[in-house]
Tab-separated table of C-alpha atoms in Angstrom:
chain	number	residue	atom	x	y	z
A	1	MET	CA	0.128	-0.223	0.061
A	2	GLN	CA	1.453	3.224	-0.998
A	3	SER	CA	0.960	6.319	0.091
A	4	ASN	CA	-0.753	9.804	-1.591
A	5	ILE	CA	0.425	12.260	0.955
A	6	GLY	CA	1.859	15.414	1.225
A	7	ASP	CA	5.575	14.475	-0.231
A	8	SER	CA	5.442	10.175	0.548
A	9	SER	CA	3.566	9.597	-2.464
A	10	ASN	CA	6.206	7.306	-3.428
A	11	LYS	CA	6.739	5.377	-0.240
A	12	PHE	CA	4.784	2.507	0.870
A	13	ILE	CA	3.085	2.757	3.935
A	14	PHE	CA	4.490	-0.351	5.658
A	15	THR	CA	7.700	-1.004	5.832
A	16	LEU	CA	10.267	-1.782	7.980
A	17	SER	CA	12.303	0.726	10.043
A	18	SER	CA	15.549	-0.591	8.237
A	19	ASP	CA	13.843	-0.709	4.350
A	20	GLN	CA	11.750	1.298	2.215
A	21	ARG	CA	10.286	-2.078	0.689
A	22	PRO	CA	7.310	-3.162	1.326
A	23	ILE	CA	7.065	-5.969	3.606
A	24	ASP	CA	5.674	-9.714	2.702
A	25	ASP	CA	2.435	-10.851	2.669
A	26	HIS	CA	3.231	-13.641	6.039
A	27	VAL	CA	4.577	-10.819	8.300
A	28	PRO	CA	1.976	-9.428	9.394
A	29	LEU	CA	-0.158	-12.966	9.488
A	30	GLN	CA	2.907	-14.285	11.499
A	31	LEU	CA	2.921	-11.364	14.194
A	32	LEU	CA	-1.830	-11.741	14.786
A	33	LYS	CA	-1.302	-15.625	15.112
A	34	ARG	CA	1.549	-15.473	17.357
A	35	VAL	CA	-0.871	-12.075	19.584
A	36	LEU	CA	-3.788	-14.308	18.962
A	37	LYS	CA	-1.726	-17.182	20.611
A	38	ASP	CA	-0.788	-15.918	23.294
A	39	ILE	CA	-3.576	-14.070	24.153
A	40	SER	CA	-6.056	-16.691	23.465
A	41	VAL	CA	-7.109	-20.171	24.706
A	42	ASP	CA	-8.604	-21.244	21.879
A	43	ASP	CA	-7.029	-24.169	20.211
A	44	ASN	CA	-7.831	-22.651	16.569
A	45	VAL	CA	-6.581	-19.360	17.202
A	46	ALA	CA	-4.544	-19.539	14.730
A	47	GLU	CA	-6.790	-19.869	11.852
A	48	HIS	CA	-8.221	-16.500	12.721
A	49	THR	CA	-7.131	-14.430	9.360
A	50	PHE	CA	-7.506	-9.658	9.370
A	51	HIS	CA	-10.646	-10.307	6.856
A	52	GLY	CA	-12.459	-12.433	9.491
A	53	PHE	CA	-12.137	-10.052	11.976
A	54	ARG	CA	-13.370	-7.545	8.530
A	55	HIS	CA	-16.784	-9.318	8.899
A	56	THR	CA	-16.671	-9.449	12.581
A	57	ALA	CA	-16.211	-5.611	12.526
A	58	VAL	CA	-18.706	-5.107	10.470
A	59	SER	CA	-21.246	-7.353	12.519
A	60	ASN	CA	-20.588	-5.487	15.699
A	61	LEU	CA	-20.119	-2.282	14.297
A	62	SER	CA	-23.225	-3.039	12.837
A	63	LEU	CA	-24.958	-3.262	15.920
A	64	ALA	CA	-23.947	-1.331	18.035
A	65	LEU	CA	-25.026	1.988	15.633
A	66	VAL	CA	-28.498	0.312	14.786
A	67	GLY	CA	-28.867	-2.530	16.355
A	68	HIS	CA	-31.599	-2.883	18.646
A	69	SER	CA	-30.316	-2.218	22.671
A	70	ASP	CA	-31.955	-5.950	23.321
A	71	LEU	CA	-29.072	-7.353	20.541
A	72	VAL	CA	-25.736	-5.805	21.248
A	73	GLU	CA	-27.069	-6.771	24.950
A	74	ALA	CA	-27.340	-9.959	24.015
A	75	LEU	CA	-23.868	-10.770	21.377
A	76	THR	CA	-21.593	-8.405	22.654
A	77	ASP	CA	-20.398	-7.104	25.730
A	78	TYR	CA	-21.258	-3.681	25.243
A	79	ASP	CA	-22.653	-1.606	27.582
A	80	GLU	CA	-24.363	1.767	26.711
A	81	SER	CA	-21.557	4.018	27.212
A	82	ASP	CA	-19.802	1.656	24.745
A	83	VAL	CA	-22.036	2.182	21.988
A	84	ILE	CA	-22.133	5.461	22.749
A	85	ARG	CA	-18.913	6.145	22.170
A	86	ILE	CA	-19.042	3.520	18.738
A	87	LYS	CA	-21.744	5.819	17.349
A	88	GLN	CA	-19.749	9.037	18.144
A	89	GLY	CA	-16.388	7.837	16.927
A	90	ILE	CA	-18.342	7.015	13.393
A	91	LEU	CA	-21.010	9.088	13.095
A	92	GLY	CA	-20.220	12.121	15.250
A	93	GLU	CA	-22.619	14.538	17.293
A	94	HIS	CA	-25.151	13.593	14.690
A	95	THR	CA	-25.603	9.397	15.882
A	96	ASP	CA	-29.212	9.438	14.730
A	97	ALA	CA	-28.885	10.840	10.914
A	98	GLN	CA	-28.863	8.422	8.427
A	99	ASP	CA	-26.011	7.513	6.746
A	100	ARG	CA	-24.912	4.803	9.158
A	101	TRP	CA	-24.806	2.408	6.576
A	102	TYR	CA	-22.612	5.120	4.175
A	103	ALA	CA	-20.518	5.567	6.939
A	104	LEU	CA	-19.751	1.885	8.139
A	105	SER	CA	-19.080	0.681	4.334
A	106	GLY	CA	-16.633	3.693	4.026
A	107	ILE	CA	-14.570	2.691	6.696
A	108	MET	CA	-14.425	-0.689	5.275
A	109	GLY	CA	-13.683	0.421	2.129
A	110	HIS	CA	-17.009	-0.905	0.334
A	111	LEU	CA	-18.673	1.363	-3.186
A	112	SER	CA	-21.717	0.761	-1.229
A	113	PRO	CA	-23.268	-0.056	1.897
A	114	GLU	CA	-25.153	-3.179	0.288
A	115	ARG	CA	-21.882	-4.672	0.257
A	116	SER	CA	-21.291	-3.951	3.826
A	117	PHE	CA	-24.614	-5.456	4.437
A	118	GLU	CA	-25.400	-8.811	2.515
A	119	TYR	CA	-21.456	-10.249	2.813
A	120	TYR	CA	-19.995	-8.892	5.770
A	121	ASN	CA	-23.100	-8.456	8.401
A	122	HIS	CA	-23.748	-11.510	9.526
A	123	PHE	CA	-26.847	-10.312	12.224
A	124	ALA	CA	-27.964	-8.920	9.077
A	125	THR	CA	-31.409	-11.207	8.959
A	126	LEU	CA	-31.291	-10.949	13.414
A	127	MET	CA	-31.376	-7.503	13.050
A	128	ALA	CA	-34.489	-7.382	10.277
A	129	THR	CA	-36.397	-10.190	11.976
A	130	TYR	CA	-36.041	-8.550	15.240
A	131	ALA	CA	-36.745	-5.179	14.261
A	132	LEU	CA	-40.290	-6.569	12.802
A	133	SER	CA	-40.966	-8.028	15.614
A	134	LYS	CA	-40.659	-5.111	18.129
A	135	ALA	CA	-42.601	-2.745	15.129
A	136	ASP	CA	-45.937	-2.333	15.467
A	137	ILE	CA	-47.518	-2.887	11.955
A	138	THR	CA	-50.755	-1.491	10.615
A	139	LEU	CA	-53.583	-2.744	8.147
A	140	PRO	CA	-56.451	-1.841	7.434
A	141	GLU	CA	-59.968	-3.641	8.453
A	142	ARG	CA	-60.699	-4.433	4.666
A	143	THR	CA	-57.071	-5.332	3.498
A	144	LEU	CA	-57.203	-7.636	6.436
A	145	TYR	CA	-60.209	-9.129	5.694
A	146	ASN	CA	-59.624	-9.283	1.608
A	147	VAL	CA	-56.005	-10.991	2.615
A	148	THR	CA	-57.777	-13.551	5.295
A	149	GLY	CA	-61.254	-13.724	5.929
A	150	PHE	CA	-60.936	-11.916	9.484
A	151	THR	CA	-64.509	-10.897	10.063
A	152	ASN	CA	-64.819	-8.029	12.735
A	153	LYS	CA	-66.450	-10.149	15.016
A	154	LYS	CA	-63.342	-12.647	15.420
A	155	LEU	CA	-61.341	-9.973	15.171
A	156	LYS	CA	-62.712	-8.912	18.611
A	157	GLU	CA	-62.949	-12.608	19.248
A	158	ASN	CA	-59.269	-12.977	19.846
A	159	ASN	CA	-58.179	-9.280	21.141
A	160	ALA	CA	-57.304	-7.154	18.005
A	161	THR	CA	-56.048	-4.367	18.837
A	162	VAL	CA	-58.166	-1.484	16.293
A	163	SER	CA	-57.383	1.691	15.837
A	164	ASN	CA	-59.270	4.803	12.946
A	165	SER	CA	-60.675	1.452	11.166
A	166	SER	CA	-56.830	-0.130	11.141
A	167	VAL	CA	-56.289	-3.309	13.016
A	168	SER	CA	-52.636	-4.452	14.889
A	169	ILE	CA	-50.645	-6.941	12.961
A	170	PRO	CA	-48.707	-7.984	16.437
A	171	SER	CA	-51.904	-8.150	18.506
A	172	ILE	CA	-53.516	-11.125	16.198
A	173	ARG	CA	-50.091	-12.998	16.037
A	174	THR	CA	-51.167	-16.065	17.750
A	175	LEU	CA	-54.511	-16.188	15.394
A	176	LEU	CA	-52.549	-15.508	13.092
A	177	PHE	CA	-50.756	-18.455	13.618
A	178	LYS	CA	-53.140	-20.794	14.721
A	179	ASN	CA	-54.985	-20.247	10.988
A	180	ILE	CA	-51.849	-20.571	9.470
A	181	ILE	CA	-51.447	-24.276	10.933
A	182	GLU	CA	-54.695	-25.416	11.638
A	183	GLY	CA	-55.347	-28.377	9.037
A	184	LYS	CA	-51.589	-28.465	7.892
A	185	ARG	CA	-49.340	-29.939	10.459
A	186	LYS	CA	-48.630	-30.491	14.136
A	187	SER	CA	-47.589	-28.085	16.283
A	188	PRO	CA	-43.601	-28.470	16.642
A	189	LYS	CA	-42.616	-30.315	19.656
A	190	PHE	CA	-39.391	-28.934	21.537
A	191	THR	CA	-37.267	-31.369	22.272
A	192	VAL	CA	-33.183	-31.858	24.299
A	193	GLU	CA	-30.946	-34.277	23.438
A	194	ASN	CA	-31.476	-37.208	25.458
A	195	CYS	CA	-27.885	-37.273	27.734
A	196	ASP	CA	-28.383	-40.841	28.537
A	197	LYS	CA	-27.874	-42.710	25.408
A	198	LYS	CA	-24.594	-43.995	25.791
A	199	LEU	CA	-21.791	-44.815	22.572
A	200	LEU	CA	-22.489	-48.029	20.336
A	201	LEU	CA	-19.334	-49.634	22.516
A	202	SER	CA	-18.746	-47.428	25.637
A	203	THR	CA	-20.805	-47.001	28.663
A	204	ASN	CA	-19.481	-43.387	28.866
A	205	THR	CA	-21.633	-40.317	28.382
A	206	PRO	CA	-19.196	-37.701	26.202
A	207	VAL	CA	-20.938	-34.668	25.531
A	208	THR	CA	-20.798	-34.996	21.486
A	209	ASN	CA	-22.731	-38.276	21.641
A	210	GLU	CA	-25.705	-37.992	19.023
A	211	LEU	CA	-23.515	-36.001	16.050
A	212	PHE	CA	-25.217	-38.259	14.087
A	213	GLY	CA	-28.579	-37.237	15.083
A	214	ARG	CA	-27.715	-33.768	15.517
A	215	TYR	CA	-25.721	-32.870	11.955
A	216	GLY	CA	-28.079	-35.453	10.206
A	217	LEU	CA	-26.110	-37.511	6.635
A	218	ASN	CA	-26.087	-35.317	4.274
A	219	ARG	CA	-23.558	-33.020	6.072
A	220	VAL	CA	-22.523	-35.678	7.873
A	221	GLN	CA	-21.757	-37.563	4.611
A	222	LEU	CA	-20.093	-34.251	2.859
A	223	LEU	CA	-17.710	-33.579	5.633
A	224	LEU	CA	-16.523	-37.132	5.266
A	225	GLN	CA	-16.031	-36.519	1.091
A	226	THR	CA	-14.453	-32.828	1.065
A	227	TYR	CA	-12.398	-34.194	3.704
A	228	ASP	CA	-11.072	-37.191	1.611
A	229	LYS	CA	-10.731	-34.889	-1.339
A	230	GLU	CA	-7.387	-33.436	0.908
A	231	MET	CA	-9.371	-30.579	2.064
A	232	PRO	CA	-8.268	-28.732	5.303
A	233	LEU	CA	-10.305	-29.489	8.004
A	234	SER	CA	-11.690	-26.417	9.029
A	235	LYS	CA	-12.739	-25.997	5.478
A	236	ALA	CA	-14.788	-28.838	4.821
A	237	ALA	CA	-16.579	-27.956	8.358
A	238	GLN	CA	-17.519	-25.265	7.053
A	239	LEU	CA	-18.322	-26.761	4.112
A	240	ALA	CA	-20.808	-28.915	5.743
A	241	ASN	CA	-22.118	-26.127	8.372
A	242	ILE	CA	-20.583	-28.616	11.255
A	243	SER	CA	-18.742	-27.028	14.323
A	244	ILE	CA	-14.924	-27.712	14.174
A	245	HIS	CA	-14.648	-29.412	16.548
A	246	ASP	CA	-17.888	-31.617	16.278
A	247	ALA	CA	-15.930	-32.158	12.755
A	248	LYS	CA	-12.449	-33.429	14.211
A	249	VAL	CA	-14.731	-36.155	16.753
A	250	LEU	CA	-16.781	-36.892	13.826
A	251	ILE	CA	-13.531	-37.428	11.419
A	252	GLU	CA	-11.690	-39.340	14.818
A	253	ARG	CA	-14.610	-42.064	14.817
A	254	ALA	CA	-14.699	-42.264	10.519
A	255	SER	CA	-11.156	-43.523	10.819
A	256	GLU	CA	-12.058	-45.634	13.214
A	257	VAL	CA	-14.891	-47.839	11.197
A	258	ALA	CA	-11.985	-47.253	8.573
A	259	ALA	CA	-9.891	-48.944	10.260
A	260	ILE	CA	-11.934	-52.135	11.525
A	261	THR	CA	-10.803	-54.819	8.467
A	262	THR	CA	-11.184	-58.145	7.280
A	263	LYS	CA	-9.801	-61.296	8.008
A	264	ARG	CA	-7.666	-60.641	4.819
A	265	GLY	CA	-6.393	-56.989	6.088
A	266	LYS	CA	-8.265	-55.237	3.601
A	267	PRO	CA	-11.616	-52.246	4.885
A	268	ARG	CA	-14.422	-53.368	5.556
A	269	PHE	CA	-16.614	-50.692	5.867
A	270	VAL	CA	-15.206	-48.980	2.864
A	271	LYS	CA	-13.421	-48.497	-0.250
A	272	LEU	CA	-9.578	-48.192	-1.144
A	273	SER	CA	-8.791	-44.849	-3.037
A	274	ASP	CA	-5.876	-46.745	-4.837
A	275	SER	CA	-3.546	-49.599	-3.476
A	276	LYS	CA	-3.187	-48.470	-0.099
A	277	ASN	CA	-4.925	-45.486	1.006
A	278	SER	CA	-8.105	-46.021	1.886
A	279	VAL	CA	-11.183	-43.272	2.393
A	280	LEU	CA	-13.702	-42.755	5.287
A	281	SER	CA	-16.615	-42.017	3.232
A	282	PRO	CA	-19.611	-44.467	2.915
A	283	LEU	CA	-20.200	-45.585	-0.074
A	284	ASN	CA	-23.131	-44.639	-2.159
A	285	ILE	CA	-26.684	-45.619	-1.388
A	286	GLN	CA	-27.856	-47.000	-4.597
A	287	TYR	CA	-31.505	-47.629	-4.251
A	288	GLN	CA	-34.272	-45.148	-3.357
A	289	SER	CA	-36.188	-48.342	-1.253
A	290	ASP	CA	-32.611	-48.090	1.198
A	291	LEU	CA	-32.403	-44.747	1.580
A	292	ARG	CA	-36.263	-44.934	3.269
A	293	LEU	CA	-35.299	-47.274	5.323
A	294	LEU	CA	-32.271	-45.750	6.459
A	295	SER	CA	-34.326	-43.008	8.856
A	296	PHE	CA	-36.905	-46.009	9.900
A	297	LEU	CA	-34.052	-47.828	10.332
A	298	LEU	CA	-31.393	-45.338	12.774
A	299	SER	CA	-34.607	-44.053	14.488
A	300	ASN	CA	-35.432	-48.184	15.458
A	301	ALA	CA	-31.503	-48.141	16.192
A	302	TYR	CA	-32.165	-45.801	19.393
A	303	ARG	CA	-34.714	-47.577	20.776
A	304	LEU	CA	-32.869	-50.793	20.601
A	305	ARG	CA	-30.174	-49.056	22.636
A	306	GLU	CA	-32.044	-47.274	24.926
A	307	LYS	CA	-34.130	-50.184	25.945
A	308	SER	CA	-30.518	-53.293	25.536
A	309	GLU	CA	-27.555	-52.319	25.778
A	310	THR	CA	-26.129	-55.537	26.022
A	311	ASP	CA	-28.347	-56.948	22.853
A	312	TRP	CA	-27.440	-53.220	21.005
A	313	THR	CA	-23.663	-54.095	21.442
A	314	TRP	CA	-23.762	-57.812	20.020
A	315	PHE	CA	-25.822	-56.688	17.050
A	316	ILE	CA	-22.737	-53.777	16.798
A	317	GLU	CA	-19.972	-57.040	17.430
A	318	ILE	CA	-21.993	-58.948	15.133
A	319	CYS	CA	-22.070	-56.208	12.536
A	320	ARG	CA	-18.638	-55.843	12.807
A	321	GLU	CA	-17.075	-59.329	11.977
A	322	LYS	CA	-19.750	-60.120	9.471
A	323	LEU	CA	-20.771	-57.208	7.672
A	324	SER	CA	-18.165	-55.328	4.873
A	325	SER	CA	-18.293	-52.820	1.415
A	326	SER	CA	-19.243	-56.513	-1.041
A	327	ARG	CA	-21.754	-57.785	1.691
A	328	ALA	CA	-24.057	-55.783	3.565
A	329	TYR	CA	-26.655	-58.218	4.447
A	330	LEU	CA	-25.752	-60.810	7.921
A	331	PRO	CA	-26.595	-64.606	7.387
A	332	PHE	CA	-29.074	-66.555	10.059
A	333	GLY	CA	-27.811	-69.439	10.704
A	334	LYS	CA	-28.476	-71.440	13.921
A	335	GLU	CA	-26.127	-69.886	15.529
A	336	MET	CA	-27.524	-66.550	15.628
A	337	ARG	CA	-31.127	-66.716	16.375
A	338	LYS	CA	-30.795	-63.757	19.299
A	339	SER	CA	-30.526	-62.303	15.495
A	340	CYS	CA	-33.237	-62.462	14.186
A	341	SER	CA	-35.576	-61.624	16.902
A	342	VAL	CA	-32.395	-57.911	17.545
A	343	SER	CA	-32.732	-57.444	13.997
A	344	LEU	CA	-36.711	-57.425	13.886
A	345	THR	CA	-36.674	-54.625	15.975
A	346	LEU	CA	-34.830	-52.789	14.215
A	347	VAL	CA	-36.351	-53.520	10.647
A	348	ARG	CA	-39.998	-53.660	12.304
A	349	ASN	CA	-42.543	-50.439	10.800
A	350	CYS	CA	-39.954	-50.097	8.515
A	351	CYS	CA	-42.424	-51.466	5.748
A	352	LEU	CA	-45.632	-50.724	7.028
């Protein structure tokens, strides 16, 4: 970066004290990583970049400049004095002026506020949604009737706020919600993770024991497939929208599964990418009917694991010994009669 001020128009702004040549790109990045490592307890702090801080700065400054105080308090550690200082530092005396987005984009070096808002402000949707939830939006009674069919009698029965022949939309929020979902879907069920569930072959209960159910088949498979392409784990996790900590756990577990071999030393559950190296991602499901059964099997597997940990552990041990990438079925001999009842538990209701 060169200076355009006064007599220093041909001099670089960022140089070493002993040299007028521009410093290399890696110098400020190494300094940033060193500083962050010294002040942070985060193991992944070395992966932070200047550009990442730009995104954080735009998001936090937008909250301070135009965000609701509830959001500022919940998402940052700024108090009222911090917000006032930020506003005065960026906007001057007129902190409620209409050019706040332009001031922010100017600091970031963007040509227009649209770029700052669309690509850098990661709180934009949340800010807009929260502002709408707080806004007292009104519609004329006739317009509301044409859209929803709500009569004046029905509005009064549901305690709607009507003033000057206009209806307050927030006052009929419950009525609108009931009208939207009536006969179309059940009310959502809010649940928490069952912390009593155990790992496949362990009696311990780690915090991340339900990662597969939390992220779903497609996202976990995308993580493994991307990682198989020798992409850095941080990038693969970002692409699959999985936290870096959970991604590490999933990769470790997939590696353990991939390391299981047959009696001949071949990978049991995955295929080799070449003559020596195996991949972590499982084989793709070929038939739509098998894909439809998958969610039922997973749900029933959870039930079996909760009902009888002994049967579940036994069944997994059998699968580990008998299943392979070339034989996705279990033979039922006389000595394996127990597997019949366990297998029926897994596939029950799948074909109904």
